[in-house]
Amino acid sequence: MSGKVVEKKVYLGTFAHSKSLKELEIAHDAAIFVDETGKIVAVERGVADEAAAKSFFPKLNWSDSQEKPIQIIKSKEEQFFFPGFIDTHIHASQYPNAGIFGKSTLLDWLNTYTFPLESSLSALPTAHRVYARVIARTLSHGTTTAAYYATISVPATNLLADLCLAAGQRALIGRCCMDSLAPDYYRDAGPEESIADTRATIAHIASIDPTHAIVKPIITPRFAPSCSSQLLMGLGKLQKETGLPVQTHISENKREIDLVAQLFPESKSYAEVYDSHDLLGPKTVLAHAVHITDEERALIRERGAGISHCPVSNAALSSGMAAVRTWLDDGINVGLGTDSQPGDGGGGGGGGEEEVERGGSAVFGDSWGGKVVGMEGKVGAFEVGMEWDAQLVGMEGVGVEGGFEGGDGGPVDIFGWESWENKLAKWVFNGDDRNTLAVWVRGRLVHQRRS
């Protein structure tokens, strides 16, 4: 289905990507030329067919022969190419519980559902089964980049990195650091041990992907209540030493905020806890942030940190309504996260972006997410010099009779009178993995829908 070999290719047809938060660009009869390194080397307009696309080969010093033809992949009617989704916050270890949340709120839910499941993944066969499926599932939804939380287990976290690299999914891999307020059966032995284990995962990822082309470590204090001040300080020093990104949680619900105030009375706010431990900076991804104050918002903006907005999870746990529009107006970078659990567990698009204009939700899924995870200018749009992380999306044209005469091609029904902007809106809010026909990461085909 997918191959590791990347060859020169031309992608021809309709393309959509975000130019800004309010501008969704749709181009028809366009061609994107991708070289053998997976980079976009040319974007041309007014290219109606394969012959026209081939006319650009001499300009690129590309040669096309019968022995080694350059493949041209063309979108069909009601199909288009879109940048791969960037999931800025996802717990790979919690995927088996996706959709399960009962009547719990965050802190109760962690003890009831999450910690027992995560602990069970110290058994590598179980971890392999879970991680292989979450990678396959997210790729099938068009998620080409994921900022993953694993568990405290070094071998299981390393396995997640191995599997992402093998599958070709671009990923940030975080070993969860937690030495406080967790069950005895599932916590780090102490701050020194937690930092040593994190270093072990960093070293493993460097050994399998030295340039971090596909997988990269991310320093991951689970959240302030699960970390001692000594651990947070040590992780802050580790970040300064390595320059690696950081991911954690902040202000998901009010009980959590009260707990942080009790545990860190010397700090004026939740955000200040991270700031005082050198963990709040331009490479920091803060998940949720539902209840941050105006002062915290100003601090986050000043430090250049990004926020991962997780609308489905926030709704499932009754966490509250995030002030996404306010963050954006303040100049804070915001991306979408699925959280993996609780929620609907798979896709990077659709659902819960009530506070942005139509079309803005697509921006969160690609270019804005790239800013949050430190990949701006690399992925998230179709520009020369960027890497080909993309998906081919297909929508169902409704026949004259209106039934499923040709089979069910997914939940997006196109009647033919919709504008392309409205077609994309239907896909963003109604689409699922049935609409994701093929997915590429860095030019490599990593998923193709079975016909």
Coordinates of C-alpha atoms in Angstrom, one line a residue:
M1 CA 0.0 0.0 0.0
S2 CA 2.7 2.5 0.9
G3 CA 6.4 2.6 -0.1
K4 CA 9.4 4.1 1.5
V5 CA 10.9 5.1 -1.9
V6 CA 10.2 8.6 -2.9
E7 CA 10.4 9.6 -6.6
K8 CA 9.7 12.7 -8.5
K9 CA 5.9 13.2 -8.9
V10 CA 3.5 15.7 -10.3
Y11 CA 0.2 16.4 -8.6
L12 CA -2.4 17.9 -10.9
G13 CA -5.9 19.2 -10.4
T14 CA -7.6 21.1 -7.6
F15 CA -5.8 22.3 -4.5
A16 CA -7.0 24.1 -1.4
H17 CA -4.9 25.5 1.4
S18 CA -4.9 28.4 3.9
K19 CA -3.2 31.7 3.1
S20 CA -4.2 33.2 6.4
L21 CA -6.8 32.7 9.1
K22 CA -9.5 34.3 7.0
E23 CA -8.3 33.3 3.5
L24 CA -8.7 29.8 2.1
E25 CA -7.2 29.6 -1.4
I26 CA -8.7 27.2 -3.9
A27 CA -6.8 26.6 -7.2
H28 CA -8.1 24.7 -10.2
D29 CA -6.0 23.4 -13.1
A30 CA -2.8 23.7 -11.0
A31 CA 0.2 21.5 -10.8
I32 CA 2.6 20.9 -7.9
F33 CA 6.0 19.3 -8.7
V34 CA 7.6 17.3 -5.9
D35 CA 11.2 16.1 -6.0
E36 CA 12.7 12.8 -4.7
T37 CA 13.4 14.4 -1.3
G38 CA 9.7 15.1 -0.8
K39 CA 10.0 18.9 -1.3
I40 CA 7.8 21.1 -3.5
V41 CA 10.0 22.5 -6.2
A42 CA 7.4 24.3 -8.4
V43 CA 3.8 25.4 -8.2
E44 CA 2.2 26.2 -11.6
R45 CA -1.2 27.5 -12.5
G46 CA -3.2 27.0 -15.7
V47 CA -2.1 23.5 -16.2
A48 CA -5.0 21.7 -17.8
D49 CA -3.7 18.3 -18.5
E50 CA -0.7 15.9 -18.3
A51 CA 0.8 17.2 -21.5
A52 CA 0.8 20.8 -20.1
A53 CA 2.4 19.5 -16.9
K54 CA 5.2 17.7 -18.8
S55 CA 6.0 21.0 -20.6
F56 CA 7.6 22.2 -17.3
F57 CA 10.0 19.3 -17.0
P58 CA 12.8 21.0 -19.0
K59 CA 12.6 24.0 -16.7
L60 CA 13.1 21.7 -13.7
N61 CA 15.8 19.6 -15.5
W62 CA 13.5 16.6 -15.1
S63 CA 13.7 13.8 -17.7
D64 CA 10.7 11.6 -18.5
S65 CA 11.3 8.3 -20.3
Q66 CA 9.5 5.0 -20.9
E67 CA 12.0 3.3 -18.8
K68 CA 11.5 5.7 -15.9
P69 CA 8.3 7.7 -16.3
I70 CA 7.5 10.5 -13.9
Q71 CA 4.1 9.7 -12.3
I72 CA 1.4 12.3 -12.6
I73 CA -1.4 12.0 -10.0
K74 CA -4.5 13.8 -10.9
S75 CA -7.6 14.7 -8.8
K76 CA -10.9 13.7 -10.3
E77 CA -14.3 15.5 -10.2
E78 CA -15.2 16.4 -6.6
Q79 CA -11.7 15.6 -5.4
F80 CA -8.9 18.0 -4.2
F81 CA -5.6 18.0 -2.6
F82 CA -5.3 19.5 0.9
P83 CA -2.4 19.8 3.4
G84 CA -2.1 17.0 5.9
F85 CA -3.7 17.7 9.3
I86 CA -1.5 18.6 12.2
D87 CA -2.7 17.2 15.5
T88 CA -1.1 19.4 18.1
H89 CA -2.2 17.3 21.1
I90 CA -2.9 13.6 21.2
H91 CA -2.5 10.9 23.8
A92 CA -1.5 7.9 21.8
S93 CA -1.6 5.8 25.0
Q94 CA -5.3 6.7 25.6
Y95 CA -6.6 5.8 22.2
P96 CA -8.4 2.5 23.3
N97 CA -10.6 4.7 25.6
A98 CA -11.6 7.1 22.8
G99 CA -15.3 8.0 23.2
I100 CA -15.4 6.8 26.8
F101 CA -15.9 9.5 29.4
G102 CA -19.0 8.5 31.4
K103 CA -19.9 11.2 33.9
S104 CA -16.4 12.0 34.9
T105 CA -14.6 15.3 35.0
L106 CA -10.8 15.5 34.4
L107 CA -9.3 14.5 37.7
D108 CA -11.7 11.7 38.4
W109 CA -11.4 10.5 34.9
L110 CA -7.6 10.2 35.1
N111 CA -7.7 7.8 38.0
T112 CA -10.7 5.8 36.7
Y113 CA -9.8 5.4 33.1
T114 CA -6.5 6.8 32.1
F115 CA -3.8 5.7 34.6
P116 CA -4.8 2.0 34.5
L117 CA -4.8 2.0 30.7
E118 CA -1.5 3.8 30.4
S119 CA 0.2 1.6 33.0
S120 CA -0.9 -1.5 31.0
L121 CA 1.2 -0.3 28.0
S122 CA 4.4 -1.2 29.8
A123 CA 3.7 -4.6 28.2
L124 CA 5.2 -4.1 24.8
P125 CA 2.8 -6.4 22.9
T126 CA -0.1 -4.3 24.2
A127 CA 1.7 -1.1 23.4
H128 CA 2.5 -2.3 19.9
R129 CA -1.2 -3.2 19.3
V130 CA -2.4 0.2 20.6
Y131 CA 0.2 2.4 19.0
A132 CA 0.1 0.7 15.6
R133 CA -3.6 1.2 15.4
V134 CA -3.6 4.8 16.5
I135 CA -1.0 5.6 13.9
A136 CA -3.0 3.8 11.2
R137 CA -6.2 5.4 12.3
T138 CA -4.9 9.0 12.4
L139 CA -3.2 8.5 9.0
S140 CA -6.4 7.3 7.6
H141 CA -8.0 10.6 8.6
G142 CA -5.3 12.6 7.0
T143 CA -3.2 13.4 10.1
T144 CA 0.3 13.7 8.8
T145 CA 1.9 15.2 11.9
A146 CA 1.0 14.3 15.5
A147 CA 2.3 15.7 18.8
Y148 CA 2.0 12.4 20.8
Y149 CA 2.0 11.8 24.6
A150 CA 3.1 8.3 25.3
T151 CA 3.5 6.9 28.9
I152 CA 6.2 6.9 31.6
S153 CA 7.6 3.6 30.1
V154 CA 10.9 4.2 28.2
P155 CA 10.6 1.0 26.1
A156 CA 7.0 1.7 25.2
T157 CA 7.7 5.3 24.3
N158 CA 10.6 4.3 22.2
L159 CA 8.4 1.8 20.4
L160 CA 5.9 4.5 19.5
A161 CA 8.8 6.4 17.9
D162 CA 9.9 3.3 16.0
L163 CA 6.4 2.7 14.7
C164 CA 5.8 6.3 13.6
L165 CA 9.1 6.2 11.7
A166 CA 8.3 2.9 10.0
A167 CA 4.8 4.1 9.1
G168 CA 6.1 7.4 7.9
Q169 CA 4.0 9.6 10.1
R170 CA 5.7 12.8 11.2
A171 CA 5.6 12.9 15.0
L172 CA 6.7 14.6 18.2
I173 CA 7.2 11.9 20.8
G174 CA 6.9 12.6 24.5
R175 CA 7.6 10.4 27.4
C176 CA 5.2 11.5 30.2
C177 CA 7.1 12.9 33.2
M178 CA 5.2 12.5 36.5
D179 CA 6.6 12.0 40.0
S180 CA 3.8 13.4 42.1
L181 CA 0.0 12.9 42.7
A182 CA -0.3 9.7 40.7
P183 CA -0.9 6.1 41.8
D184 CA 2.0 4.3 43.2
Y185 CA 1.8 1.8 40.4
Y186 CA 2.1 4.5 37.8
R187 CA 4.6 7.3 38.5
D188 CA 8.3 8.1 38.1
A189 CA 10.5 7.1 41.1
G190 CA 11.7 10.7 41.5
P191 CA 12.8 13.7 39.5
E192 CA 16.3 12.4 38.8
E193 CA 14.9 9.1 37.5
S194 CA 12.3 10.9 35.4
I195 CA 14.9 13.1 33.7
A196 CA 17.2 10.2 33.1
D197 CA 14.4 8.3 31.5
T198 CA 13.5 11.3 29.3
R199 CA 17.1 11.5 28.2
A200 CA 17.0 7.8 27.3
T201 CA 14.1 8.4 24.9
I202 CA 15.8 11.5 23.5
A203 CA 18.9 9.3 22.8
H204 CA 16.8 6.5 21.2
I205 CA 15.1 8.9 18.8
A206 CA 18.4 10.4 17.8
S207 CA 19.7 6.9 17.1
I208 CA 16.8 6.0 14.7
D209 CA 16.3 9.5 13.1
P210 CA 19.4 11.6 13.7
T211 CA 18.2 14.6 11.8
H212 CA 14.6 14.4 13.2
A213 CA 13.3 14.4 9.7
I214 CA 10.2 12.4 10.7
V215 CA 10.3 11.8 14.5
K216 CA 11.5 14.2 17.1
P217 CA 11.5 14.1 20.9
I218 CA 9.4 16.6 22.9
I219 CA 9.9 17.2 26.6
T220 CA 6.6 16.3 28.3
P221 CA 5.8 17.2 31.9
R222 CA 2.3 15.7 32.1
F223 CA 0.9 18.7 33.8
A224 CA 2.0 20.8 36.8
P225 CA 0.0 18.8 39.5
S226 CA 1.8 15.5 38.5
C227 CA 5.3 17.0 38.7
S228 CA 7.3 18.2 41.7
S229 CA 9.0 21.5 41.5
Q230 CA 12.4 19.7 41.3
L231 CA 11.2 17.8 38.3
L232 CA 9.9 20.9 36.5
M233 CA 13.1 22.7 37.2
G234 CA 15.1 19.8 35.8
L235 CA 13.0 19.6 32.7
G236 CA 13.4 23.4 32.2
K237 CA 17.2 22.9 32.3
L238 CA 16.9 20.0 29.9
Q239 CA 15.0 22.2 27.5
K240 CA 17.7 24.9 27.6
E241 CA 20.4 22.2 27.1
T242 CA 18.7 20.5 24.2
G243 CA 16.6 23.2 22.6
L244 CA 13.8 20.6 22.3
P245 CA 10.1 21.6 22.3
V246 CA 7.9 21.2 25.3
Q247 CA 4.3 20.0 25.6
T248 CA 2.0 20.0 28.7
H249 CA -1.5 20.9 29.9
I250 CA -2.9 24.1 31.4
S251 CA -6.2 25.2 32.9
E252 CA -8.4 22.4 31.5
N253 CA -10.9 22.8 34.3
K254 CA -11.3 24.8 37.5
R255 CA -10.6 22.0 40.0
E256 CA -7.3 21.5 38.3
I257 CA -6.5 25.2 38.6
D258 CA -7.4 25.2 42.3
L259 CA -5.1 22.2 42.8
V260 CA -2.2 24.0 41.1
A261 CA -2.7 27.0 43.4
Q262 CA -2.4 24.7 46.5
L263 CA 0.6 22.8 45.2
F264 CA 2.5 25.9 44.0
P265 CA 1.5 28.8 46.3
E266 CA 4.5 30.8 45.4
S267 CA 3.3 31.2 41.8
K268 CA 0.6 33.8 41.0
S269 CA -1.0 31.6 38.3
Y270 CA -0.9 28.2 36.5
A271 CA 1.0 29.8 33.6
E272 CA 3.6 31.3 36.0
V273 CA 4.3 27.8 37.4
Y274 CA 5.7 26.8 34.0
D275 CA 7.3 30.2 33.4
S276 CA 9.2 30.1 36.7
H277 CA 10.6 26.7 35.8
D278 CA 11.8 27.8 32.4
L279 CA 9.1 25.7 30.6
L280 CA 7.1 28.5 28.9
G281 CA 8.6 29.7 25.7
P282 CA 8.3 29.8 21.9
K283 CA 8.7 26.0 21.7
T284 CA 6.0 25.3 24.3
V285 CA 2.6 23.7 23.3
L286 CA -0.1 24.3 26.0
A287 CA -3.1 22.0 25.7
H288 CA -6.6 23.2 26.5
A289 CA -6.1 26.5 28.3
V290 CA -9.9 26.8 28.7
H291 CA -9.8 28.9 31.8
I292 CA -6.6 31.0 31.5
T293 CA -6.9 34.5 32.8
D294 CA -6.2 37.7 31.0
E295 CA -2.8 38.0 32.8
E296 CA -1.9 34.4 31.8
R297 CA -2.9 35.1 28.2
A298 CA -0.6 38.1 28.2
L299 CA 2.3 36.0 29.6
I300 CA 1.7 33.2 27.0
R301 CA 1.7 35.8 24.2
E302 CA 4.9 37.5 25.6
R303 CA 6.7 34.1 25.8
G304 CA 5.6 33.1 22.3
A305 CA 4.0 29.8 23.4
G306 CA 1.3 28.1 21.4
I307 CA -2.1 26.7 22.5
S308 CA -3.6 23.4 21.3
H309 CA -7.4 23.8 21.3
C310 CA -9.2 20.5 21.9
P311 CA -12.9 21.2 21.3
V312 CA -14.2 17.6 21.4
S313 CA -12.4 16.7 24.6
N314 CA -13.4 20.0 26.2
A315 CA -17.0 19.2 25.4
A316 CA -16.9 15.6 26.5
L317 CA -15.5 16.5 29.9
S318 CA -17.6 19.6 30.3
S319 CA -14.4 21.6 30.7
G320 CA -15.8 24.8 29.3
M321 CA -15.7 27.0 26.2
A322 CA -12.3 28.2 25.2
A323 CA -11.9 31.8 24.1
V324 CA -10.2 30.9 20.8
R325 CA -11.1 34.2 19.0
T326 CA -9.6 36.2 21.9
W327 CA -6.4 34.2 21.7
L328 CA -6.1 34.7 17.9
D329 CA -6.9 38.4 18.2
D330 CA -4.1 38.6 20.8
G331 CA -1.6 37.1 18.3
I332 CA -1.3 33.7 20.0
N333 CA -0.7 30.7 17.7
V334 CA -3.5 28.2 18.1
G335 CA -3.7 24.7 16.6
L336 CA -6.2 21.9 16.9
G337 CA -5.8 18.8 19.0
T338 CA -8.0 15.7 19.2
D339 CA -6.7 14.7 22.6
S340 CA -7.5 11.1 21.4
Q341 CA -9.6 10.5 24.5
P342 CA -12.2 11.4 25.5
G343 CA -13.6 12.2 22.1
D344 CA -14.3 10.7 18.8
G345 CA -10.7 9.5 18.4
G346 CA -9.4 9.9 14.9
G347 CA -9.6 12.9 12.7
G348 CA -7.8 16.2 12.6
G349 CA -10.6 18.2 11.1
G350 CA -14.2 19.2 11.8
G351 CA -16.1 19.6 15.0
G352 CA -16.1 22.3 17.6
E353 CA -14.5 25.3 15.9
E354 CA -17.5 27.5 16.6
E355 CA -15.5 30.6 17.4
V356 CA -13.8 31.1 14.0
E357 CA -15.1 32.0 10.6
R358 CA -16.1 29.2 8.2
G359 CA -12.9 28.1 6.6
G360 CA -10.9 29.2 9.6
S361 CA -11.2 25.7 11.0
A362 CA -9.3 24.4 8.0
V363 CA -6.4 26.8 8.9
F364 CA -6.2 25.2 12.4
G365 CA -5.8 21.8 10.8
D366 CA -2.8 22.8 8.7
S367 CA -0.9 26.0 8.6
W368 CA -1.7 27.3 12.1
G369 CA -0.9 23.8 13.6
G370 CA 2.5 24.0 11.9
K371 CA 3.2 27.2 13.8
V372 CA 2.3 25.7 17.1
V373 CA 4.5 22.6 16.7
G374 CA 7.5 24.6 15.3
M375 CA 7.1 23.5 11.7
E376 CA 6.0 26.8 10.1
G377 CA 7.4 27.0 6.6
K378 CA 8.0 23.3 6.4
V379 CA 4.5 21.8 6.3
G380 CA 0.9 23.0 6.3
A381 CA 0.6 24.7 2.9
F382 CA 1.5 24.2 -0.8
E383 CA 4.4 26.5 -1.2
V384 CA 7.8 26.1 -3.0
G385 CA 10.4 24.8 -0.5
M386 CA 7.8 23.1 1.8
E387 CA 7.5 19.4 2.1
W388 CA 4.7 17.4 0.5
D389 CA 2.6 16.4 3.5
A390 CA -0.8 16.2 1.8
Q391 CA -4.1 14.3 1.5
L392 CA -6.3 13.6 -1.5
V393 CA -9.9 14.2 -0.5
G394 CA -12.9 12.8 -2.4
M395 CA -16.5 13.7 -2.0
E396 CA -19.7 11.9 -3.1
G397 CA -21.6 13.4 -6.0
V398 CA -25.3 12.7 -5.6
G399 CA -26.9 11.0 -8.6
V400 CA -30.2 11.9 -10.2
E401 CA -32.1 9.3 -8.2
G402 CA -30.6 10.5 -4.9
G403 CA -29.8 7.1 -3.5
F404 CA -26.7 5.1 -3.1
E405 CA -26.7 3.7 -6.6
G406 CA -22.9 3.9 -6.8
G407 CA -22.2 2.9 -3.2
D408 CA -21.6 5.1 -0.2
G409 CA -18.6 7.2 -0.7
G410 CA -18.8 8.9 2.7
P411 CA -20.9 11.5 4.6
V412 CA -20.2 14.5 2.3
D413 CA -23.0 14.7 -0.3
I414 CA -22.3 17.0 -3.2
F415 CA -25.3 18.0 -5.3
G416 CA -23.4 20.0 -7.9
W417 CA -24.8 23.5 -7.2
E418 CA -22.4 24.2 -4.3
S419 CA -19.5 26.6 -4.6
W420 CA -16.1 25.1 -3.9
E421 CA -16.0 27.1 -0.7
N422 CA -19.2 25.4 0.4
K423 CA -17.9 22.0 -0.7
L424 CA -14.9 22.4 1.5
A425 CA -17.1 23.6 4.4
K426 CA -19.2 20.4 4.0
W427 CA -16.0 18.3 4.1
V428 CA -14.6 20.2 7.2
F429 CA -17.7 19.7 9.3
N430 CA -19.2 16.5 7.9
G431 CA -16.3 14.5 6.5
D432 CA -14.5 11.5 7.9
D433 CA -11.9 8.9 6.9
R434 CA -14.0 7.7 4.0
N435 CA -13.2 11.0 2.3
T436 CA -9.5 10.6 2.7
L437 CA -8.4 8.7 -0.4
A438 CA -4.6 8.9 -0.1
V439 CA -2.1 10.5 2.3
W440 CA 1.6 11.5 1.8
V441 CA 4.3 12.5 4.2
R442 CA 7.4 14.1 2.9
G443 CA 6.5 12.8 -0.5
R444 CA 6.0 9.2 0.6
L445 CA 2.6 7.5 0.2
V446 CA 1.6 6.4 3.8
H447 CA -2.1 5.7 3.4
Q448 CA -4.4 4.7 0.5
R449 CA -8.1 4.0 1.0
R450 CA -9.2 0.6 0.0
S451 CA -11.6 0.7 -2.9

